mmCIF file of C-alpha atoms in Angstrom:
data_model
loop_
_atom_site.group_PDB
_atom_site.id
_atom_site.type_symbol
_atom_site.label_atom_id
_atom_site.label_comp_id
_atom_site.label_asym_id
_atom_site.label_seq_id
_atom_site.Cartn_x
_atom_site.Cartn_y
_atom_site.Cartn_z
ATOM 1 C CA GLN A 260 9.854 -9.778 12.892
ATOM 2 C CA VAL A 261 7.879 -10.297 9.666
ATOM 3 C CA GLN A 262 10.000 -10.472 6.560
ATOM 4 C CA LEU A 263 8.911 -9.988 2.961
ATOM 5 C CA VAL A 264 11.533 -9.977 0.219
ATOM 6 C CA GLU A 265 10.720 -9.424 -3.438
ATOM 7 C CA SER A 266 12.881 -10.677 -6.284
ATOM 8 C CA GLY A 267 12.728 -11.058 -10.053
ATOM 9 C CA GLY A 268 12.634 -7.429 -11.125
ATOM 10 C CA GLY A 269 14.782 -5.990 -13.874
ATOM 11 C CA LEU A 270 14.817 -4.529 -17.363
ATOM 12 C CA VAL A 271 12.410 -5.960 -19.925
ATOM 13 C CA LYS A 272 11.342 -4.860 -23.402
ATOM 14 C CA PRO A 273 7.799 -3.727 -24.147
ATOM 15 C CA GLY A 274 5.619 -6.752 -24.783
ATOM 16 C CA GLY A 275 7.852 -8.939 -22.676
ATOM 17 C CA SER A 276 7.173 -10.903 -19.505
ATOM 18 C CA LEU A 277 8.570 -11.017 -15.999
ATOM 19 C CA ARG A 278 7.767 -13.010 -12.880
ATOM 20 C CA LEU A 279 8.145 -11.470 -9.457
ATOM 21 C CA SER A 280 8.465 -13.559 -6.326
ATOM 22 C CA CYS A 281 7.995 -12.566 -2.696
ATOM 23 C CA ALA A 282 9.535 -14.769 -0.032
ATOM 24 C CA ALA A 283 7.687 -14.509 3.265
ATOM 25 C CA SER A 284 9.046 -15.542 6.635
ATOM 26 C CA ARG A 285 8.546 -15.230 10.383
ATOM 27 C CA PHE A 286 4.767 -15.489 10.204
ATOM 28 C CA ILE A 287 2.182 -18.074 9.195
ATOM 29 C CA PHE A 288 1.952 -17.149 5.511
ATOM 30 C CA SER A 289 -1.082 -19.341 4.833
ATOM 31 C CA ASP A 290 -3.193 -17.328 7.290
ATOM 32 C CA TYR A 291 -2.880 -14.020 5.473
ATOM 33 C CA TYR A 292 -4.271 -12.241 2.460
ATOM 34 C CA MET A 293 -1.510 -10.674 0.363
ATOM 35 C CA ASN A 294 -1.445 -7.724 -2.015
ATOM 36 C CA TRP A 295 0.862 -6.332 -4.685
ATOM 37 C CA ILE A 296 1.266 -2.562 -4.766
ATOM 38 C CA ARG A 297 3.372 -0.600 -7.249
ATOM 39 C CA GLN A 298 4.816 2.890 -7.418
ATOM 40 C CA ALA A 299 5.949 4.486 -10.659
ATOM 41 C CA PRO A 300 8.992 6.785 -10.399
ATOM 42 C CA GLY A 301 8.010 9.988 -8.617
ATOM 43 C CA LYS A 302 4.365 8.922 -8.399
ATOM 44 C CA GLY A 303 1.953 7.645 -5.779
ATOM 45 C CA LEU A 304 0.962 4.170 -4.692
ATOM 46 C CA GLU A 305 -1.152 2.006 -6.977
ATOM 47 C CA TRP A 306 -2.846 -1.213 -5.891
ATOM 48 C CA ILE A 307 -2.354 -4.082 -8.334
ATOM 49 C CA SER A 308 -3.828 -7.240 -6.904
ATOM 50 C CA GLN A 309 -5.129 -9.066 -3.848
ATOM 51 C CA ILE A 310 -5.089 -12.806 -3.219
ATOM 52 C CA SER A 311 -6.859 -14.540 -0.360
ATOM 53 C CA SER A 312 -5.064 -16.752 2.135
ATOM 54 C CA SER A 313 -5.982 -19.935 0.276
ATOM 55 C CA GLY A 314 -5.633 -18.394 -3.185
ATOM 56 C CA SER A 315 -9.267 -19.038 -4.004
ATOM 57 C CA SER A 316 -10.206 -15.354 -4.244
ATOM 58 C CA ILE A 317 -8.266 -12.935 -6.443
ATOM 59 C CA TYR A 318 -8.862 -9.343 -7.528
ATOM 60 C CA TYR A 319 -6.986 -7.124 -9.979
ATOM 61 C CA ALA A 320 -6.797 -3.450 -10.803
ATOM 62 C CA ASP A 321 -8.278 -2.629 -14.183
ATOM 63 C CA SER A 322 -4.870 -1.419 -15.389
ATOM 64 C CA VAL A 323 -3.379 -4.928 -15.201
ATOM 65 C CA LYS A 324 -6.384 -7.242 -15.515
ATOM 66 C CA GLY A 325 -5.835 -9.805 -18.244
ATOM 67 C CA ARG A 326 -2.071 -9.191 -18.317
ATOM 68 C CA PHE A 327 -0.950 -9.927 -14.741
ATOM 69 C CA THR A 328 -1.596 -13.074 -12.723
ATOM 70 C CA VAL A 329 -1.108 -13.389 -8.975
ATOM 71 C CA SER A 330 -0.600 -16.736 -7.278
ATOM 72 C CA ARG A 331 0.845 -18.186 -4.104
ATOM 73 C CA ASP A 332 2.516 -21.341 -2.854
ATOM 74 C CA ASN A 333 1.648 -21.703 0.807
ATOM 75 C CA ALA A 334 3.912 -24.718 1.178
ATOM 76 C CA LYS A 335 6.871 -22.577 0.123
ATOM 77 C CA ASN A 336 5.702 -19.325 1.758
ATOM 78 C CA THR A 337 5.960 -17.515 -1.536
ATOM 79 C CA LEU A 338 3.795 -15.030 -3.423
ATOM 80 C CA PHE A 339 4.108 -14.544 -7.172
ATOM 81 C CA LEU A 340 3.183 -11.962 -9.782
ATOM 82 C CA GLN A 341 3.363 -13.064 -13.404
ATOM 83 C CA MET A 342 3.465 -9.985 -15.635
ATOM 84 C CA ASN A 343 2.838 -10.387 -19.380
ATOM 85 C CA SER A 344 2.463 -7.932 -22.250
ATOM 86 C CA LEU A 345 4.432 -5.361 -20.301
ATOM 87 C CA ARG A 346 4.162 -1.689 -21.229
ATOM 88 C CA ALA A 347 6.298 1.333 -20.473
ATOM 89 C CA GLU A 348 3.684 2.483 -17.969
ATOM 90 C CA ASP A 349 4.247 -0.690 -15.935
ATOM 91 C CA THR A 350 7.671 0.668 -14.968
ATOM 92 C CA ALA A 351 7.589 0.901 -11.184
ATOM 93 C CA VAL A 352 8.802 -0.436 -7.881
ATOM 94 C CA TYR A 353 6.616 -3.409 -6.999
ATOM 95 C CA TYR A 354 5.889 -4.054 -3.333
ATOM 96 C CA CYS A 355 4.693 -7.281 -1.763
ATOM 97 C CA THR A 356 2.435 -6.506 1.194
ATOM 98 C CA ARG A 357 0.681 -8.411 3.942
ATOM 99 C CA GLU A 358 -2.884 -7.618 4.898
ATOM 100 C CA ALA A 359 -3.510 -7.347 8.638
ATOM 101 C CA LEU A 360 -5.676 -10.017 10.217
ATOM 102 C CA THR A 361 -7.548 -7.734 12.566
ATOM 103 C CA ALA A 362 -7.609 -4.398 10.734
ATOM 104 C CA GLU A 363 -9.788 -4.646 7.692
ATOM 105 C CA PHE A 364 -7.759 -4.363 4.487
ATOM 106 C CA SER A 365 -4.838 -2.500 6.027
ATOM 107 C CA LEU A 366 -1.350 -3.423 4.827
ATOM 108 C CA ASP A 367 0.710 -3.944 7.935
ATOM 109 C CA ASN A 368 3.958 -5.159 6.413
ATOM 110 C CA TRP A 369 5.715 -4.251 3.179
ATOM 111 C CA GLY A 370 8.745 -5.677 1.415
ATOM 112 C CA PRO A 371 11.544 -3.345 0.286
ATOM 113 C CA GLY A 372 10.290 -3.493 -3.296
ATOM 114 C CA SER A 373 11.576 -4.732 -6.641
ATOM 115 C CA LEU A 374 12.172 -2.371 -9.559
ATOM 116 C CA VAL A 375 10.697 -3.308 -12.914
ATOM 117 C CA THR A 376 11.776 -1.216 -15.894
ATOM 118 C CA VAL A 377 10.011 -1.657 -19.218
ATOM 119 C CA SER A 378 12.035 -0.071 -21.985
ATOM 120 C CA SER A 379 13.416 -0.871 -25.402
ATOM 121 C CA SER B 645 -14.681 3.717 -8.998
ATOM 122 C CA TYR B 646 -14.087 5.238 -5.585
ATOM 123 C CA VAL B 647 -11.781 8.253 -5.453
ATOM 124 C CA LEU B 648 -9.721 9.539 -2.514
ATOM 125 C CA THR B 649 -8.505 13.136 -2.708
ATOM 126 C CA GLN B 650 -5.494 14.412 -0.766
ATOM 127 C CA PRO B 651 -3.838 17.847 -0.950
ATOM 128 C CA PRO B 652 -0.462 17.516 -2.705
ATOM 129 C CA SER B 653 1.438 19.290 0.029
ATOM 130 C CA VAL B 654 1.245 20.532 3.599
ATOM 131 C CA SER B 655 3.875 22.628 5.344
ATOM 132 C CA VAL B 656 4.290 23.092 9.074
ATOM 133 C CA ALA B 657 6.849 24.518 11.474
ATOM 134 C CA PRO B 658 8.559 22.249 13.978
ATOM 135 C CA GLY B 659 6.573 21.837 17.178
ATOM 136 C CA LYS B 660 3.288 22.770 15.511
ATOM 137 C CA THR B 661 0.403 20.551 14.450
ATOM 138 C CA ALA B 662 0.014 19.178 10.925
ATOM 139 C CA ARG B 663 -3.350 18.086 9.606
ATOM 140 C CA MET B 664 -3.627 16.120 6.367
ATOM 141 C CA THR B 665 -7.018 15.397 4.877
ATOM 142 C CA CYS B 666 -8.351 12.582 2.747
ATOM 143 C CA GLY B 667 -11.639 13.252 1.015
ATOM 144 C CA GLY B 668 -14.055 10.692 -0.357
ATOM 145 C CA ASN B 669 -17.773 10.227 -0.845
ATOM 146 C CA ASN B 670 -19.162 9.180 2.555
ATOM 147 C CA ILE B 671 -15.693 8.089 3.618
ATOM 148 C CA GLY B 672 -16.940 8.106 7.196
ATOM 149 C CA SER B 673 -18.655 4.793 6.461
ATOM 150 C CA LYS B 674 -15.351 3.181 5.497
ATOM 151 C CA SER B 675 -12.292 2.127 7.447
ATOM 152 C CA VAL B 676 -9.365 4.405 6.584
ATOM 153 C CA HIS B 677 -5.707 3.518 6.859
ATOM 154 C CA TRP B 678 -2.691 5.839 6.630
ATOM 155 C CA TYR B 679 0.870 5.167 5.474
ATOM 156 C CA GLN B 680 4.063 7.159 5.853
ATOM 157 C CA GLN B 681 6.722 6.889 3.158
ATOM 158 C CA LYS B 682 10.155 8.437 3.487
ATOM 159 C CA PRO B 683 12.397 8.878 0.418
ATOM 160 C CA GLY B 684 13.835 5.633 -0.860
ATOM 161 C CA GLN B 685 11.888 3.526 1.642
ATOM 162 C CA ALA B 686 8.806 1.335 1.560
ATOM 163 C CA PRO B 687 5.633 2.751 3.083
ATOM 164 C CA VAL B 688 4.868 2.087 6.743
ATOM 165 C CA LEU B 689 1.389 1.726 8.235
ATOM 166 C CA VAL B 690 0.956 4.488 10.831
ATOM 167 C CA ILE B 691 -2.813 4.536 11.420
ATOM 168 C CA TYR B 692 -5.337 1.767 10.784
ATOM 169 C CA SER B 693 -9.091 1.567 11.135
ATOM 170 C CA ASP B 694 -9.441 5.372 11.206
ATOM 171 C CA SER B 695 -7.652 6.023 14.475
ATOM 172 C CA ASP B 696 -5.668 3.053 15.789
ATOM 173 C CA ARG B 697 -1.894 3.068 15.952
ATOM 174 C CA PRO B 698 0.303 0.028 15.287
ATOM 175 C CA SER B 699 2.838 -0.708 17.988
ATOM 176 C CA GLY B 700 5.832 1.577 17.759
ATOM 177 C CA ILE B 701 3.965 4.508 16.235
ATOM 178 C CA PRO B 702 4.137 7.590 18.478
ATOM 179 C CA GLU B 703 1.007 8.941 20.142
ATOM 180 C CA ARG B 704 1.688 12.244 18.365
ATOM 181 C CA LEU B 705 0.074 10.669 15.303
ATOM 182 C CA SER B 706 -3.698 10.365 15.396
ATOM 183 C CA GLY B 707 -6.544 9.868 12.980
ATOM 184 C CA SER B 708 -10.221 10.674 12.647
ATOM 185 C CA ASN B 709 -12.907 9.985 10.092
ATOM 186 C CA SER B 710 -16.357 11.471 9.636
ATOM 187 C CA GLY B 711 -18.665 12.468 6.823
ATOM 188 C CA ASN B 712 -16.665 12.989 3.644
ATOM 189 C CA THR B 713 -13.265 13.602 5.241
ATOM 190 C CA ALA B 714 -10.673 11.558 7.096
ATOM 191 C CA THR B 715 -7.818 13.379 8.801
ATOM 192 C CA LEU B 716 -4.327 12.415 9.897
ATOM 193 C CA THR B 717 -3.016 14.727 12.607
ATOM 194 C CA ILE B 718 0.589 14.951 13.712
ATOM 195 C CA SER B 719 1.155 16.943 16.905
ATOM 196 C CA ARG B 720 4.463 18.487 17.914
ATOM 197 C CA VAL B 721 5.857 17.944 14.448
ATOM 198 C CA GLU B 722 9.513 16.941 14.185
ATOM 199 C CA ALA B 723 11.931 17.069 11.277
ATOM 200 C CA GLY B 724 11.748 13.276 11.102
ATOM 201 C CA ASP B 725 8.037 13.446 10.243
ATOM 202 C CA GLU B 726 8.855 14.886 6.827
ATOM 203 C CA ALA B 727 7.529 12.302 4.382
ATOM 204 C CA ASP B 728 4.743 11.440 1.962
ATOM 205 C CA TYR B 729 1.503 10.318 3.569
ATOM 206 C CA TYR B 730 -1.122 8.177 1.827
ATOM 207 C CA CYS B 731 -4.653 7.319 2.868
ATOM 208 C CA GLN B 732 -6.239 4.035 1.797
ATOM 209 C CA VAL B 733 -9.583 2.269 1.922
ATOM 210 C CA TRP B 734 -11.187 -0.875 0.570
ATOM 211 C CA ASP B 735 -13.921 -0.157 -1.963
ATOM 212 C CA SER B 736 -16.420 -2.973 -1.541
ATOM 213 C CA SER B 737 -18.381 -1.966 -4.641
ATOM 214 C CA SER B 738 -15.422 -2.751 -6.893
ATOM 215 C CA ASP B 739 -13.431 -5.090 -4.607
ATOM 216 C CA HIS B 740 -10.436 -2.827 -5.015
ATOM 217 C CA VAL B 741 -7.913 -1.304 -2.619
ATOM 218 C CA VAL B 742 -7.889 2.453 -3.230
ATOM 219 C CA PHE B 743 -5.113 4.902 -2.354
ATOM 220 C CA GLY B 744 -5.236 8.654 -2.227
ATOM 221 C CA GLY B 745 -2.722 10.550 -4.323
ATOM 222 C CA GLY B 746 -0.565 11.311 -1.298
ATOM 223 C CA THR B 747 0.415 14.430 0.632
ATOM 224 C CA LYS B 748 4.000 15.588 0.970
ATOM 225 C CA LEU B 749 4.582 16.930 4.474
ATOM 226 C CA THR B 750 7.312 19.541 4.625
ATOM 227 C CA VAL B 751 8.729 20.607 7.976
ATOM 228 C CA LEU B 752 9.849 24.208 7.644
#
């Protein structure tokens, strides 16, 4: 079945940078929109970013706009999230998610998540 | 920006019916999706497009959406249904995915 595996999380100091990757397999990656979702410890889900199947259309949440950049490499079936100017409030588990083809904007597959901790 | 409001918690006895609401301005005009998240796990899509179930999701879970309220209903609740449930829509006015704050379902 569909597989999404995030990597690149870890501990980073405030103001620092981190790049998350999401390796996708067992589906035609280039056909699908992808989204990043995060969840702070003990909190709810927060949408971060959406990227279209070709990468030509990208949207960001206001909380990360100008600091985070989403991209994808369809040849390598990989989604990326470049996170700069990190703040303590960016501490969260970051999920890579696939948007369903036939159900408008629903997220039908999620990776296990990657923990990002921003702390001095 | 568009806001989705969910009650923080719902409690229900085993075998009874649990109803979890998701409120939003004219949410009936939007397509609502629901996710179940158990502790330490990633969320799972359980209802999409208001009332459709992905394969593998039991028929006990159903959804509806009208006016300003969408509802996730779980019939014949089991201990294994205990989880956090989130509603979600796409807000076309801001081009943002929007989640509700989540409801913790407790099975008594």
